[in-house]
JSON list of C-alpha atoms in Angstrom, two decimals:
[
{"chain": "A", "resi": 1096, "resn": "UNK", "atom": "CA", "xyz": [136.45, -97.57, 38.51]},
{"chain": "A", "resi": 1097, "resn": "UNK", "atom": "CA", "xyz": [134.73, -100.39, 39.45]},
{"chain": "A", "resi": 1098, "resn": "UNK", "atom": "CA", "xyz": [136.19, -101.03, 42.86]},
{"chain": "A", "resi": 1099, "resn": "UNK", "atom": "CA", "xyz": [134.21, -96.90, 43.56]},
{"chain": "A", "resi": 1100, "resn": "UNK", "atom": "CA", "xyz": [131.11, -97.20, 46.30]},
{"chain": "A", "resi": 1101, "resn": "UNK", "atom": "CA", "xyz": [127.88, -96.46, 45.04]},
{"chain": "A", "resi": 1102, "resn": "UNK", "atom": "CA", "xyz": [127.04, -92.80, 45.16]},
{"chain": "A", "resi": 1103, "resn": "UNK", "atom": "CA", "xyz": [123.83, -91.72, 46.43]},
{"chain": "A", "resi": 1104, "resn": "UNK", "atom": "CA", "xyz": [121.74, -89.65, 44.73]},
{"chain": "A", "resi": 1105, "resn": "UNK", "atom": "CA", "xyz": [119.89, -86.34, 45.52]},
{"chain": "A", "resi": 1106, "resn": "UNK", "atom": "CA", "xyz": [115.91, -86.40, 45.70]},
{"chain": "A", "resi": 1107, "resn": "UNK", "atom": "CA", "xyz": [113.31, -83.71, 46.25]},
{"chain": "A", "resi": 1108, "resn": "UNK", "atom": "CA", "xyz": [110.78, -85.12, 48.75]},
{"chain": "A", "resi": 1109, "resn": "UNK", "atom": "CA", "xyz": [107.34, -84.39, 48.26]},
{"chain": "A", "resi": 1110, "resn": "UNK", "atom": "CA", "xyz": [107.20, -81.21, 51.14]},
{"chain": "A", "resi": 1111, "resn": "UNK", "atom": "CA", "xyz": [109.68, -79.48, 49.10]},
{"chain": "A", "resi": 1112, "resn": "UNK", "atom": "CA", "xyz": [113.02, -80.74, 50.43]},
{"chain": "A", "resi": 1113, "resn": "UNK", "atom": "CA", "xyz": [115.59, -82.47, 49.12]},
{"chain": "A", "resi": 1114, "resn": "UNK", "atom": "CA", "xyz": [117.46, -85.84, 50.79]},
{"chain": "A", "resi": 1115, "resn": "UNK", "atom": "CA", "xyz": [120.12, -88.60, 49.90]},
{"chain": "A", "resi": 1116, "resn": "UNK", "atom": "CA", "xyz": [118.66, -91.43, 48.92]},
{"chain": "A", "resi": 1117, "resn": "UNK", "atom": "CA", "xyz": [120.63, -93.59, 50.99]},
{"chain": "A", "resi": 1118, "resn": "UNK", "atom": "CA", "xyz": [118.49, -91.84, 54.31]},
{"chain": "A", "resi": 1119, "resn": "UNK", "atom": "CA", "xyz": [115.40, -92.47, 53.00]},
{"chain": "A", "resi": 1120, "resn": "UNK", "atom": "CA", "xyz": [112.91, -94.76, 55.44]},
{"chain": "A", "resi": 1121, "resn": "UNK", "atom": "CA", "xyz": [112.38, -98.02, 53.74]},
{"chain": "A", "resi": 1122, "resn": "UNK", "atom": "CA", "xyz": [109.03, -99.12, 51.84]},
{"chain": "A", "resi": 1123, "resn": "UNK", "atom": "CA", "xyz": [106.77, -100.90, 53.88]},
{"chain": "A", "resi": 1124, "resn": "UNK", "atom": "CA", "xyz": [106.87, -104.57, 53.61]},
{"chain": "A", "resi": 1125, "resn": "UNK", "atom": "CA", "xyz": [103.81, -106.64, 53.11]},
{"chain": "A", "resi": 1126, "resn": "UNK", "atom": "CA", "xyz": [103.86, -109.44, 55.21]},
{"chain": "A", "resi": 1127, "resn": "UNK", "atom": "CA", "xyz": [100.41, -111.34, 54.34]},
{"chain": "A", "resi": 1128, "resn": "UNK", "atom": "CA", "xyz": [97.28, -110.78, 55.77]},
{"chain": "A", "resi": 1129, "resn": "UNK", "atom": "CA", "xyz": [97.35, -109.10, 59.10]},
{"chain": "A", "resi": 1130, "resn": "UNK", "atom": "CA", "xyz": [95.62, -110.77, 62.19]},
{"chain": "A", "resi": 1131, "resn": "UNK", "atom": "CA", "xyz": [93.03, -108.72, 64.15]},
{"chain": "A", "resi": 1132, "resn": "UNK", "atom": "CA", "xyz": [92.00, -109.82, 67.33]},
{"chain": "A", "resi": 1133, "resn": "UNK", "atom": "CA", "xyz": [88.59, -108.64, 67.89]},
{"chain": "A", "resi": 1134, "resn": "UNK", "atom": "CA", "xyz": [86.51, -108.20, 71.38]},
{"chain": "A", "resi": 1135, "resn": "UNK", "atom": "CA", "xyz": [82.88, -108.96, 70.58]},
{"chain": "A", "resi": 1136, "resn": "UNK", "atom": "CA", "xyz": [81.57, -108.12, 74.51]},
{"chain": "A", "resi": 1137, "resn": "UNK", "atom": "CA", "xyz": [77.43, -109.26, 75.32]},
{"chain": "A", "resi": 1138, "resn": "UNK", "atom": "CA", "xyz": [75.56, -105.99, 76.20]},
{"chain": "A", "resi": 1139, "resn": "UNK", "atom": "CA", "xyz": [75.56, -105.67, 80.19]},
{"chain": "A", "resi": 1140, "resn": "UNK", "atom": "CA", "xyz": [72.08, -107.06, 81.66]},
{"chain": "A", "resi": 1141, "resn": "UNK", "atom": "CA", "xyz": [69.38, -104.80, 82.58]},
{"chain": "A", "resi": 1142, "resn": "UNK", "atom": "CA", "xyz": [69.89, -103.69, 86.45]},
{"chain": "A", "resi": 1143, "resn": "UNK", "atom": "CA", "xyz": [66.87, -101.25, 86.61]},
{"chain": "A", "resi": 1144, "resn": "UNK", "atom": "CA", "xyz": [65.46, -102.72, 89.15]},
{"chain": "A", "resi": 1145, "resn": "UNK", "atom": "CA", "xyz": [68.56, -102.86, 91.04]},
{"chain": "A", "resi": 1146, "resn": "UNK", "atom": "CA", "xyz": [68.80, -99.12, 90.81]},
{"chain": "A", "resi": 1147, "resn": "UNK", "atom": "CA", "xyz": [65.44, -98.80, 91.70]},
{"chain": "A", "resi": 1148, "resn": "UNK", "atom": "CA", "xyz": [66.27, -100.58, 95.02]},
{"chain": "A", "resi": 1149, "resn": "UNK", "atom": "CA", "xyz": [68.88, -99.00, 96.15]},
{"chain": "A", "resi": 1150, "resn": "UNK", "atom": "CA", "xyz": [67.54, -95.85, 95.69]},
{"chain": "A", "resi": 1151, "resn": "UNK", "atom": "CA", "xyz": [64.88, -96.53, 97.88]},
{"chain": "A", "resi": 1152, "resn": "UNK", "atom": "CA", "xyz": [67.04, -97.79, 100.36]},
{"chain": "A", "resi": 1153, "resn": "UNK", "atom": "CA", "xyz": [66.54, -101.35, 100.18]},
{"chain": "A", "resi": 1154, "resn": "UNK", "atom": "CA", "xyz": [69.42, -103.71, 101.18]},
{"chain": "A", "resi": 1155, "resn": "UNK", "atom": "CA", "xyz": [71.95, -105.38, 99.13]},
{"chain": "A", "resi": 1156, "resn": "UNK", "atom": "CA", "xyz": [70.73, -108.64, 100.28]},
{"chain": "A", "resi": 1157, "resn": "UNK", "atom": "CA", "xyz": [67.24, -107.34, 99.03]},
{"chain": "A", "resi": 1158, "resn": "UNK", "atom": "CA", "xyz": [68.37, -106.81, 95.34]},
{"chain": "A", "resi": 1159, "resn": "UNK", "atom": "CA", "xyz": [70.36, -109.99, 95.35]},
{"chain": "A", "resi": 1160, "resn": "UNK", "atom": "CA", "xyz": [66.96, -111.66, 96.21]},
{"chain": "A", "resi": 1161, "resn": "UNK", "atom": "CA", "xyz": [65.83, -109.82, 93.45]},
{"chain": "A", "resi": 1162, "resn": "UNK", "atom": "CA", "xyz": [68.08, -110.31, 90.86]},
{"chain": "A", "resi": 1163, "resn": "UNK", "atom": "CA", "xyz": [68.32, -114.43, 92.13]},
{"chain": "A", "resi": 1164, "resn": "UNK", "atom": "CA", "xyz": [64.57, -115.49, 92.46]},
{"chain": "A", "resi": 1165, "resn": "UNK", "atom": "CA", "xyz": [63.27, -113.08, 90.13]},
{"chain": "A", "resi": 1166, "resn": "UNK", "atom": "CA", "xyz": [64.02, -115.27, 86.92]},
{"chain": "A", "resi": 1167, "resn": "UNK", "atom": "CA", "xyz": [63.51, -117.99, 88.49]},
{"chain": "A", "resi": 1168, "resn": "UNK", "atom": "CA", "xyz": [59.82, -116.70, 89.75]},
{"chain": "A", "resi": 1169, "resn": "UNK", "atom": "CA", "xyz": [59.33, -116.73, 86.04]},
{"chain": "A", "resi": 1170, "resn": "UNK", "atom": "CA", "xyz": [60.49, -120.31, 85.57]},
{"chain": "A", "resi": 1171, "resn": "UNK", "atom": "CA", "xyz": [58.50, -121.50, 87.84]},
{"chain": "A", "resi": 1172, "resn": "UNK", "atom": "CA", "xyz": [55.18, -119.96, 86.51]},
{"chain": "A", "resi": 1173, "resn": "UNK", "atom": "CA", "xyz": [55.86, -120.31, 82.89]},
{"chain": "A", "resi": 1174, "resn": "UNK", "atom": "CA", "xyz": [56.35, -124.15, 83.95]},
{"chain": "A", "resi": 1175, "resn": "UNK", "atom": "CA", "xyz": [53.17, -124.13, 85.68]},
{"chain": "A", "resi": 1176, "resn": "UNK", "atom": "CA", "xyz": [51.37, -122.59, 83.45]},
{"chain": "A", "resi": 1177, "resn": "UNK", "atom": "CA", "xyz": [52.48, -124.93, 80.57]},
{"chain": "A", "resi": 1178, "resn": "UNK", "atom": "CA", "xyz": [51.17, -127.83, 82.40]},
{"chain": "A", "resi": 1179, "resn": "UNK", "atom": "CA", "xyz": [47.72, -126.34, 83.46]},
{"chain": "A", "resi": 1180, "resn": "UNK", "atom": "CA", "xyz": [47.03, -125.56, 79.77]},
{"chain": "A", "resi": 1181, "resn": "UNK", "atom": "CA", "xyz": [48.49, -129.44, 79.01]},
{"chain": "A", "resi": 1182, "resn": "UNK", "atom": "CA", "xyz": [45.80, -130.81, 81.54]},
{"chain": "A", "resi": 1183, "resn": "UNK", "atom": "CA", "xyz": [43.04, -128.51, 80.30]},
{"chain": "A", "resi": 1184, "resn": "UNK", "atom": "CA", "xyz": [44.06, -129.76, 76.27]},
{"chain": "A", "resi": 1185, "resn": "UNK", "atom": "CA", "xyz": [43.66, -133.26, 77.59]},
{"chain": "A", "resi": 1186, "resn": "UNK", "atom": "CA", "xyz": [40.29, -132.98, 80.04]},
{"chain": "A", "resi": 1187, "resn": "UNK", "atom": "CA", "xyz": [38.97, -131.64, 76.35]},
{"chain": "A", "resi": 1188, "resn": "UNK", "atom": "CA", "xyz": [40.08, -134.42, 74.37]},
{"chain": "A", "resi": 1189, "resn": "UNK", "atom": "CA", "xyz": [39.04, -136.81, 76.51]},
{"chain": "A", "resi": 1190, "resn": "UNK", "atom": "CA", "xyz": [35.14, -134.68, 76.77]},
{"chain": "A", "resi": 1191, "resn": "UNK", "atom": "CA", "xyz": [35.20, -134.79, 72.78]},
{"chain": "A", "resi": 1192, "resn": "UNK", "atom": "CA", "xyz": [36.06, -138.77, 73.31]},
{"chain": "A", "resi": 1193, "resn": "UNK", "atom": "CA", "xyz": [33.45, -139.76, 75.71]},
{"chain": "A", "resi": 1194, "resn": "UNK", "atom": "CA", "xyz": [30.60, -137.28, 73.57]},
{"chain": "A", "resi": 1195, "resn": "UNK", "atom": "CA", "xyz": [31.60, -139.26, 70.15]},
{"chain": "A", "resi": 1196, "resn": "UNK", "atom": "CA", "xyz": [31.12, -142.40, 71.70]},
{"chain": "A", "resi": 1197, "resn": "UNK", "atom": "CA", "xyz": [27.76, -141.75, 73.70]},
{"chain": "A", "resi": 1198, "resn": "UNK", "atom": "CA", "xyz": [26.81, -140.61, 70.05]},
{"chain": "A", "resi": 1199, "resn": "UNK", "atom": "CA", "xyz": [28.07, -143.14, 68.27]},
{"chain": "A", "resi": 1200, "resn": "UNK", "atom": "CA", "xyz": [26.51, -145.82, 70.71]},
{"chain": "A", "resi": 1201, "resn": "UNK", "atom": "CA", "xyz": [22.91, -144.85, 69.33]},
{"chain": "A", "resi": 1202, "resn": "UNK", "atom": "CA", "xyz": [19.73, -145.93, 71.27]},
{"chain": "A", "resi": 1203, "resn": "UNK", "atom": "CA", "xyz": [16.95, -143.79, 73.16]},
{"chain": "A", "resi": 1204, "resn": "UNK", "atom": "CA", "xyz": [19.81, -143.67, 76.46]},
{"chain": "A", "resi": 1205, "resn": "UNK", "atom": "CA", "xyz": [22.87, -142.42, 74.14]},
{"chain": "A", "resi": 1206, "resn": "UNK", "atom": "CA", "xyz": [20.61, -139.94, 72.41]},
{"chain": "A", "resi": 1207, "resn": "UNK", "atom": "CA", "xyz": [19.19, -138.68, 75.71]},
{"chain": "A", "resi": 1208, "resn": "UNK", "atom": "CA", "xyz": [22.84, -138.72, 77.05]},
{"chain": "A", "resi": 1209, "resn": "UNK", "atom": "CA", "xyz": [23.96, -136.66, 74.43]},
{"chain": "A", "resi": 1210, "resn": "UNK", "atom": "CA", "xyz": [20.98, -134.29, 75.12]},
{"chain": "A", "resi": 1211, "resn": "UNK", "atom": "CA", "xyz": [21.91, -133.36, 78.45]},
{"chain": "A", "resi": 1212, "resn": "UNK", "atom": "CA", "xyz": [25.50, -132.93, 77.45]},
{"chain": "A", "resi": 1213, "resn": "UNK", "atom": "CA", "xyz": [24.38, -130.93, 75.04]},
{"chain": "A", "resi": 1214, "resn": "UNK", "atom": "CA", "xyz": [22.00, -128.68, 77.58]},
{"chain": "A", "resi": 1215, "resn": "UNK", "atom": "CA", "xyz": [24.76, -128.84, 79.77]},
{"chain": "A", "resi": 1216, "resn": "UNK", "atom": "CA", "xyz": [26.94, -126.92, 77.47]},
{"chain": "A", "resi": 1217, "resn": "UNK", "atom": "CA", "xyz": [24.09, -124.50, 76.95]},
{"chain": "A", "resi": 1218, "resn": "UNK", "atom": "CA", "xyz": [23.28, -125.08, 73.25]},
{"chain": "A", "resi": 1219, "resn": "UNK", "atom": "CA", "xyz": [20.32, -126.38, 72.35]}
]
């Protein structure tokens, strides 16, 4: 009796029907944590002013002008514009300097120095 093969046994599935157990489709295996490759993507630049362009029937050449120099149009000025307001902080510093010490000199010519500053700026 021992020598017999297994036999397989009858099951009702859950939609009603009934199957050998032998034909059933096998468990899923877990195989560890599953890998997922993921496709972060930047958001595509701004080309308004491209579209613009074109539509007005300006070259390609035109918008690749555009698209080249106009950052770097920006550049430029923000560059400039951080050293005018560098040369303007130190043209003050240098004023409050040169008033301190006229004032801290004393006498009838550092007092009547610091007057016409003073009048110079408009206070009085």
């Amino acid at each position: 009796m021992e020598s017999l093969p297994d036999v397989p046994k009858v099951v009702q599935l859950p939609d009603g029907t009934y199957a050998y157990t032998d034909h059933l489709p096998a468990p899923p295996q877990y195989s560890g944590p599953q890998v997922i490759h993921q496709h972060v993507h930047q958001a595509p630049p701004d080309r308004t002013v491209q579209r613009i362009a074109l539509g007005s029937g300006v070259g390609a050449g035109a918008v690749a002008a555009g698209v080249y120099f106009g950052p770097l149009l920006v550049g430029v000025l923000t560059a400039m514009a951080a050293n005018l307001a560098l040369i303007a902080f130190i043209a003050a510093v240098c004023a409050w300097g040169v008033v301190t010490v006229v004032r801290s000199v004393g006498g009838e010519d550092g007092k009547r120095a610091a007057a016409n500053v003073r009048r110079a700026r408009g206070r009085r």
